[in-house]
């Protein structure tokens, strides 16, 4: 079945791969409207699309491939090559103000196929749009704005994949809207969706682990406990200053009743995230996200499974050369740095009174070369320190990652 | 892809790969870590060692794979981090036995307290009237050597009636063998009971015995050896394969012994001399040897664990009123001292010594010695500061 789907996608998208140049026999590149102020929430549509003739359907996608060499405390598994993801998207304007968009991701060489996004948007008014289907919960910025070619780093941010389990999408519906005036734009999103389950505290990571809920495919069919996950986000942007987003996602993760029988009290979980991006000093790009997560873990359970987590990242990207390089007329060479951190268990040991560690820090200097805005070739050095629960000497991992990511 | 891009890519990649080896962290020296196999294993044995390593350190149990319903921790590695000693956080509690007539609280969840439960279940608490003791996890290193010390050798160190009048007796813990265990061919039983040697009270016969109990009592995992549920006591299907248990036992048997550091440091040498003079060696026997073993690398080897595997009366201060097997409540098995200097690496940078981690430094541990060890403790206290420092430096080199 998976193979069939892959074949099907390839036959549709195959020709698109030849559509790299702006015009080709089949496809024309859809002109991006750059006059409008774009926010993280616009990322799903703010992608390079190709259109075939006059058909109302546009296609696109991106590929990421890389190699890495890592060593942890001196022990290395050697050099390995990965194809973390191949993503394809398709959008259709069904009628005026009715759009459909889907994003399908093939992970790890096709071992996993995920529908990351598949939603219908109905616009009643710029301030009032209805969206339903498989939506990406707007928590933080990375979850909605995660396309590989947009980033100068091979790995996704730790806190955005292990605390916020990006890409975190669910079946649901909700509203979004935008209001803009001169250099300002303000936007909101509000969704109800299916959500987490008790795997977050019952998993083989031995810690509270939100991504464990992603393994539950049934969340695309039914809610684990009948309580919807609520996600709210508000963002504001000034063309010359910054975009700032504040978001909240909250719900209940346990099965508190089954077949009418009450099993437990409702155990809530909440995420609060802040995101910011800005260009300072002419062309230095800053992009960051911070998240706090709170879970009601039963007192009778073990402390390895913490009730608070926090983490975030800050990316600094500095173009050092722009213009014609290696024959590409609009290429850019960047140096970049990512600082990141995740603490999976914020709190104290009951028995010791001491602070629980279980955290990780990483530092990632990078060089990236963009022959065009849509393609990035990147080389990262990554240094990571992980400290276990008990604050024993940290394990150190360091190594190189090299790869590319490109829209097609 | 464009050919220039390709060349650029390949070049950059080549540069990176060449520089890899230099800018990545170094391997810690063998004498700085506890993990790793003994020398002389065959390739097949190394593969088994790795399989056991994964099961011991990485296999985290969940309610789907059999965790609980009541338990203490979710994996062996959670308590035995890096194969080293644990802390108060990973400590477990046993209750219900106060003399050699056995545990009176088995029907109320004894001997071990499962103080955690998967959601929806209630963990155990200590029943009224039961005495209890807390045990912090010991290191798991070099246990294969300890397992192969012959009963005859252990008995040769025992001195139940203190015939040599040095104030130190030392007795083995005799216990009944559970039905899944076969005694070693050279075992020396007494009245149908066998010499046990693992655990704080020396109440486990072998590494298989300890491992089966740990799966069952610490994690709530039933096995073909102990096919029952800790919560209900009912017979259930095994939740772990016999192969995995055997691999874990093999891993424990072949985990290397800690390697001494700074052996030739004059202070360390002086400290070792003091250790012997104070009489510490009457219990913490420097050298033992193994008998024949099916694992060639363990057969007929001498090793330096600093234990006699016997129980000693340690005084009222260390008497919790709880015991196991034929031990008295004030008796404890001499713990091996090898690996002592590396303990903080698994105890969050601190020391938690003695059976329940109450001693927060080596000095405190020595000062808590009572009973048969009173003499050597007093001699330690009379030492000049520098002599004490030498002794501690020696102990930290182990």
XYZ file of N, CA, C and O in Angstrom, chain A residues 99-196:
392
model
N -10.148 27.079 -0.412
C -8.866 26.484 -0.780
C -8.697 25.148 -0.076
O -9.175 24.953 1.041
N -7.965 24.283 -0.740
C -7.609 23.030 -0.092
C -6.109 22.872 -0.219
O -5.504 23.223 -1.225
N -5.514 22.365 0.826
C -4.066 22.186 0.781
C -3.724 20.904 1.529
O -4.311 20.612 2.575
N -2.799 20.135 0.969
C -2.371 18.958 1.707
C -0.857 18.816 1.645
O -0.222 19.236 0.666
N -0.308 18.272 2.699
C 1.126 18.053 2.779
C 1.331 16.622 3.246
O 0.836 16.216 4.297
N 2.005 15.856 2.409
C 2.226 14.451 2.748
C 3.709 14.215 2.869
O 4.490 14.636 2.012
N 4.096 13.580 3.944
C 5.516 13.420 4.193
C 5.908 11.951 4.198
O 5.242 11.127 4.824
N 6.972 11.658 3.484
C 7.554 10.321 3.513
C 8.791 10.430 4.372
O 9.721 11.148 4.025
N 8.754 9.749 5.503
C 9.898 9.872 6.392
C 10.796 8.672 6.289
O 10.338 7.561 6.028
N 12.052 8.879 6.538
C 13.047 7.816 6.595
C 12.931 6.852 5.429
O 12.714 5.653 5.585
N 13.055 7.424 4.256
C 13.071 6.609 3.056
C 11.762 5.901 2.782
O 11.737 4.842 2.155
N 10.654 6.464 3.259
C 9.355 5.895 2.927
C 8.828 4.918 3.966
O 7.764 4.335 3.809
N 9.581 4.748 5.065
C 9.124 3.821 6.094
C 7.847 4.339 6.752
O 6.991 3.584 7.168
N 7.758 5.660 6.829
C 6.561 6.234 7.430
C 5.950 7.237 6.498
O 6.654 8.059 5.915
N 4.665 7.173 6.350
C 3.986 8.161 5.523
C 2.986 8.894 6.406
O 2.156 8.266 7.058
N 3.125 10.188 6.456
C 2.233 10.956 7.321
C 1.516 12.026 6.527
O 2.132 12.716 5.716
N 0.250 12.167 6.823
C -0.454 13.331 6.298
C -0.258 14.408 7.342
O -0.805 14.335 8.436
N 0.597 15.359 7.039
C 0.905 16.363 8.045
C -0.135 17.474 8.047
O -0.324 18.144 9.037
N -0.743 17.632 6.900
C -1.709 18.712 6.798
C -2.644 18.346 5.667
O -2.211 17.853 4.627
N -3.918 18.544 5.846
C -4.885 18.307 4.774
C -6.148 19.035 5.181
O -6.989 18.495 5.899
N -6.234 20.281 4.802
C -7.336 21.070 5.338
C -7.997 21.932 4.265
O -7.386 22.325 3.281
N -9.225 22.174 4.536
C -10.016 23.032 3.676
C -10.174 24.377 4.380
O -10.500 24.424 5.565
N -9.911 25.453 3.643
C -10.061 26.794 4.216
C -11.209 27.511 3.530
O -11.250 27.583 2.300
N -12.103 28.036 4.326
C -13.204 28.839 3.787
C -13.038 30.253 4.304
O -13.008 30.473 5.512
N -12.920 31.203 3.383
C -12.733 32.578 3.851
C -14.049 33.326 3.791
O -14.667 33.445 2.731
N -14.510 33.810 4.948
C -15.711 34.649 4.966
C -15.296 36.099 4.949
O -15.968 36.951 4.397
N -14.156 36.321 5.552
C -13.655 37.669 5.746
C -12.206 37.480 6.165
O -11.890 36.484 6.797
N -11.284 38.383 5.840
C -9.884 38.175 6.249
C -9.763 37.908 7.746
O -8.878 37.208 8.199
N -10.681 38.435 8.512
C -10.627 38.236 9.958
C -11.323 36.973 10.401
O -11.301 36.615 11.566
N -11.940 36.294 9.470
C -12.785 35.179 9.857
C -12.734 34.094 8.786
O -13.443 34.140 7.790
N -11.823 33.112 9.024
C -11.712 31.980 8.104
C -11.986 30.713 8.883
O -11.620 30.607 10.056
N -12.574 29.760 8.208
C -12.840 28.471 8.833
C -11.864 27.470 8.245
O -11.656 27.449 7.028
N -11.235 26.679 9.114
C -10.324 25.646 8.607
C -10.687 24.311 9.243
O -10.911 24.249 10.453
N -10.739 23.268 8.451
C -11.066 21.951 9.010
C -10.302 20.864 8.286
O -9.961 21.010 7.111
N -10.012 19.789 8.980
C -9.282 18.671 8.375
C -8.144 18.261 9.271
O -8.263 18.327 10.496
N -7.031 17.863 8.663
C -5.836 17.593 9.457
C -5.083 18.916 9.543
O -4.598 19.430 8.540
N -5.046 19.477 10.718
C -4.422 20.789 10.891
C -3.128 20.650 11.688
O -2.932 19.684 12.401
N -2.241 21.627 11.534
C -1.038 21.651 12.364
C -1.334 22.581 13.526
O -1.604 23.766 13.315
N -1.298 22.056 14.739
C -1.641 22.882 15.894
C -0.654 24.051 15.990
O 0.555 23.834 15.993
N -1.173 25.270 16.065
C -0.277 26.436 16.052
C 0.355 26.706 17.416
O 0.050 27.688 18.061
N 1.247 25.804 17.827
C 1.933 26.012 19.106
C 3.386 26.337 18.776
O 4.051 25.582 18.077
N 3.865 27.474 19.237
C 5.190 27.937 18.837
C 5.187 28.295 17.366
O 4.118 28.488 16.754
N 6.366 28.392 16.779
C 6.414 28.748 15.363
C 6.879 27.592 14.499
O 6.447 27.422 13.370
N 7.749 26.753 15.051
C 8.357 25.720 14.219
C 7.336 24.719 13.691
O 7.420 24.265 12.557
N 6.366 24.387 14.519
C 5.423 23.342 14.116
C 4.740 23.670 12.790
O 4.529 22.799 11.960
N 4.423 24.940 12.607
C 3.768 25.310 11.356
C 4.757 25.690 10.266
O 4.433 25.653 9.098
N 5.939 26.063 10.677
C 6.895 26.592 9.703
C 8.153 25.728 9.713
O 9.219 26.166 10.109
N 7.991 24.477 9.298
C 9.060 23.500 9.519
C 9.770 23.031 8.261
O 10.603 22.148 8.323
N 9.440 23.595 7.106
C 10.037 23.085 5.864
C 11.556 23.151 5.915
O 12.134 24.209 6.206
N 12.177 22.043 5.589
C 13.638 21.964 5.621
C 14.350 23.099 4.918
O 15.285 23.687 5.475
N 13.948 23.453 3.690
C 14.717 24.469 2.958
C 14.690 25.844 3.598
O 15.424 26.732 3.190
N 13.837 26.037 4.607
C 13.797 27.355 5.243
C 14.855 27.497 6.331
O 15.008 28.557 6.912
N 15.531 26.426 6.662
C 16.426 26.452 7.809
C 17.872 26.208 7.406
O 18.138 25.494 6.461
N 18.786 26.792 8.190
C 20.222 26.661 7.867
C 20.845 25.478 8.606
O 22.038 25.266 8.546
N 20.012 24.739 9.342
C 20.530 23.665 10.180
C 19.943 22.322 9.758
O 18.774 22.242 9.400
N 20.788 21.306 9.816
C 20.350 19.986 9.367
C 19.299 19.406 10.317
O 18.274 18.895 9.887
N 19.566 19.507 11.623
C 18.612 18.931 12.576
C 17.532 19.932 12.919
O 17.770 21.137 12.937
N 16.384 19.411 13.244
C 15.323 20.277 13.739
C 15.634 20.631 15.196
O 16.332 19.875 15.877
N 15.116 21.753 15.677
C 15.432 22.134 17.066
C 14.953 21.070 18.061
O 13.876 20.492 17.880
N 15.751 20.800 19.076
C 15.407 19.735 20.032
C 14.089 20.031 20.736
O 13.221 19.168 20.835
N 13.949 21.258 21.234
C 12.741 21.547 22.019
C 11.491 21.523 21.144
O 10.397 21.241 21.615
N 11.662 21.804 19.855
C 10.492 21.829 18.971
C 10.123 20.448 18.466
O 9.120 20.286 17.798
N 10.971 19.468 18.736
C 10.609 18.127 18.292
C 10.382 17.186 19.468
O 9.709 16.180 19.326
N 10.960 17.526 20.635
C 10.803 16.595 21.758
C 9.916 17.152 22.871
O 9.393 16.393 23.663
N 9.765 18.466 22.935
C 8.782 18.994 23.895
C 7.505 19.298 23.108
O 6.480 18.671 23.308
N 7.601 20.224 22.171
C 6.517 20.322 21.186
C 6.822 19.223 20.170
O 7.903 19.211 19.598
N 5.927 18.278 19.985
C 6.317 17.141 19.140
C 6.134 17.417 17.643
O 5.375 16.727 16.978
N 6.839 18.389 17.125
C 6.675 18.739 15.704
C 7.060 17.566 14.816
O 8.003 16.861 15.143
N 6.418 17.325 13.716
C 5.244 18.057 13.300
C 4.025 17.455 13.970
O 3.730 16.278 13.789
N 3.358 18.256 14.731
C 2.220 17.797 15.529
C 0.945 18.231 14.817
O 0.601 19.399 14.812
N 0.316 17.281 14.158
C -0.929 17.632 13.495
C -2.018 16.667 13.903
O -1.755 15.529 14.293
N -3.214 17.136 13.855
C -4.360 16.387 14.350
C -5.585 16.718 13.536
O -5.641 17.756 12.879
N -6.577 15.852 13.633
C -7.840 16.167 12.987
C -8.577 17.174 13.862
O -8.676 16.986 15.077
N -9.052 18.216 13.220
C -9.762 19.209 14.012
C -10.270 20.329 13.125
O -10.179 20.251 11.892
N -10.789 21.339 13.760
C -11.236 22.481 12.975
C -11.130 23.732 13.824
O -10.939 23.647 15.051
N -11.274 24.865 13.179
C -11.190 26.093 13.951
C -11.198 27.317 13.065
O -11.550 27.243 11.882
N -10.806 28.401 13.663
C -10.888 29.692 12.996
C -9.531 30.360 12.953
O -8.715 30.142 13.832
N -9.326 31.140 11.928
C -8.154 32.001 11.963
C -8.471 33.287 11.227
O -9.424 33.357 10.433
N -7.697 34.298 11.498
C -7.957 35.571 10.838
C -6.794 36.518 11.027
O -5.880 36.275 11.812
N -6.875 37.569 10.279
C -5.753 38.496 10.227
C -6.274 39.898 10.040
O -7.283 40.106 9.367
N -5.596 40.818 10.613
C -5.946 42.207 10.385
C -4.651 42.948 10.132
O -3.699 42.839 10.905
N -4.582 43.709 9.029
C -3.337 44.419 8.810
C -3.576 45.880 8.489
O -4.614 46.262 7.933
N -2.623 46.678 8.909
C -2.713 48.110 8.675
C -1.297 48.635 8.516
O -0.446 48.396 9.383
N -1.022 49.278 7.400
C 0.316 49.782 7.099
C 1.374 48.711 7.358
O 1.326 47.646 6.782
N 2.293 48.976 8.272
C 3.372 48.036 8.510
C 3.036 46.983 9.550
O 3.875 46.181 9.925
N 1.828 46.998 10.042
C 1.458 46.090 11.122
C 0.535 44.989 10.617
O -0.306 45.221 9.779
N 0.700 43.813 11.190
C -0.314 42.782 10.972
C -0.506 42.036 12.282
O 0.431 41.783 13.031
N -1.770 41.733 12.536
C -2.126 41.011 13.763
C -2.932 39.793 13.331
O -3.736 39.882 12.388
N -2.704 38.673 13.951
C -3.431 37.479 13.525
C -3.745 36.585 14.704
O -3.095 36.645 15.746
N -4.737 35.754 14.526
C -5.071 34.786 15.573
C -5.407 33.456 14.926
O -5.751 33.386 13.738
N -5.301 32.412 15.709
C -5.773 31.089 15.301
C -6.378 30.430 16.519
O -5.883 30.605 17.638
N -7.413 29.660 16.324
C -8.077 28.967 17.444
C -8.649 27.661 16.919
O -9.493 27.671 16.017
N -8.151 26.570 17.445
C -8.605 25.270 16.937
C -8.993 24.322 18.057
O -8.465 24.381 19.162
N -9.875 23.423 17.712
C -10.177 22.273 18.556
C -9.750 21.050 17.761
O -10.036 20.964 16.568
N -9.061 20.138 18.407
C -8.612 18.963 17.661
C -8.519 17.768 18.593
O -8.636 17.898 19.812
N -8.280 16.597 18.022
C -7.910 15.457 18.854
C -6.520 15.736 19.400
O -5.845 16.649 18.921
N -6.083 14.927 20.363
C -4.811 15.313 20.964
C -4.007 14.177 21.538
O -3.874 13.127 20.932
N -3.509 14.403 22.744
C -2.533 13.500 23.368
C -3.209 12.290 24.013
O -4.422 12.277 24.219
